[in-house]
CSV table of C-alpha atoms in Angstrom, one decimal:
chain,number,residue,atom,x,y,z
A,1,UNK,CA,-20.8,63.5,-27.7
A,2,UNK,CA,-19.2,61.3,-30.3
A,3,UNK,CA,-17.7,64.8,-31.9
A,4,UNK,CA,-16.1,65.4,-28.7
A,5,UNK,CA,-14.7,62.0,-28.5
A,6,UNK,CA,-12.9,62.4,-32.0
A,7,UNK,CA,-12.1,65.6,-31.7
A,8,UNK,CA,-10.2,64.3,-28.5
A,9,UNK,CA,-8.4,61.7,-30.1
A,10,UNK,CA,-7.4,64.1,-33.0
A,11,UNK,CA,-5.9,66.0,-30.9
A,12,UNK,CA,-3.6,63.7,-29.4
A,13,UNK,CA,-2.5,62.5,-32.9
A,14,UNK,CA,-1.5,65.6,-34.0
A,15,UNK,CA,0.7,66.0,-31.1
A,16,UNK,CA,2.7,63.2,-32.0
A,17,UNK,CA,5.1,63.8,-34.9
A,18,UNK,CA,4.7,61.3,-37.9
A,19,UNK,CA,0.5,61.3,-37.4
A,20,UNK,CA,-0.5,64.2,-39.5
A,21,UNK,CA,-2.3,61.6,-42.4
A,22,UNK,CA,-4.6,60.0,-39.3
A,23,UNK,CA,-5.5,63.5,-37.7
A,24,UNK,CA,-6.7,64.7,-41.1
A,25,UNK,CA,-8.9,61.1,-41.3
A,26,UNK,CA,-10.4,61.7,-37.6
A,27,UNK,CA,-11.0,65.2,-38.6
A,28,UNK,CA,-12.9,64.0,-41.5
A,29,UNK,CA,-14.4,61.6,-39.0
A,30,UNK,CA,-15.4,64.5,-36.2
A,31,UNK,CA,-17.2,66.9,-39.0
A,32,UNK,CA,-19.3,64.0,-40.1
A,33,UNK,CA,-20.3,63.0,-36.4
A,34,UNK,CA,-21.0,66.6,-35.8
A,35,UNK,CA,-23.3,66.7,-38.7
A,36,UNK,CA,-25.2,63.7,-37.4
A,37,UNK,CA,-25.6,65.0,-33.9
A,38,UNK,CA,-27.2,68.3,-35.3
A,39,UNK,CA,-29.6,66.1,-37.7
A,40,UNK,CA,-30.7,63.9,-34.9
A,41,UNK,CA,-31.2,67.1,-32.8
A,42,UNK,CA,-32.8,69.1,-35.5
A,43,UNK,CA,-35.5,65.7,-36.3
A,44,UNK,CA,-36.2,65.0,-32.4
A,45,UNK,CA,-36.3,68.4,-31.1
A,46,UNK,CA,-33.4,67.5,-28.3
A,47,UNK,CA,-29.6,67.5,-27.9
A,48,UNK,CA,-27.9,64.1,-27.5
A,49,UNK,CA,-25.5,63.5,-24.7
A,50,UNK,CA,-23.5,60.5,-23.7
A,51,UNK,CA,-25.1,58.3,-20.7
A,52,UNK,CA,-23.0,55.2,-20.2
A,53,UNK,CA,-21.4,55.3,-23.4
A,54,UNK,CA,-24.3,55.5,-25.3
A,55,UNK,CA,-25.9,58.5,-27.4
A,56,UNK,CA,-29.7,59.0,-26.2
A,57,UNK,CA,-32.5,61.5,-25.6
A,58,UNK,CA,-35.3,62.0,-24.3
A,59,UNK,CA,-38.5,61.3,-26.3
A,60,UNK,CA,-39.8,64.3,-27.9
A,61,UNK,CA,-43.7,63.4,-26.4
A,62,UNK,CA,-43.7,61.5,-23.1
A,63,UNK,CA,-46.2,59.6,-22.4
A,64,UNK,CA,-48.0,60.1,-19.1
A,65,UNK,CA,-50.4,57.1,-17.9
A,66,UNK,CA,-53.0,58.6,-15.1
């Protein structure tokens, strides 16, 4: 998930010394993709999950054609 992806990155910048000011932006940046994950999931029904670099789900009906 994008979350994961930031959270990631922030990690790596607060291992390097002199990046403390960009860790605390992408952490700002990782609680506000986190918050949209759980809205999308909460208003379709399903969790999101990367496929190819995108963010998708399934559709909360599927249509079935007999």
């Amino acid at each position: 998930m994008l979350s994961d992806s930031i959270r990631i990155l922030r990690q790596s910048k607060e291992s390097e010394s002199g990046k403390v000011g960009e860790a605390l932006i992408l952490r700002g940046f990782e609680i506000e993709a986190r918050n949209m994950e759980e809205r999308l999931q909460q208003i379709t029904g399903r969790p999101h999950v990367p496929l190819d670099g995108n963010l998708v789900s399934q559709p909360e009906r599927e249509v079935v054609q007999p």
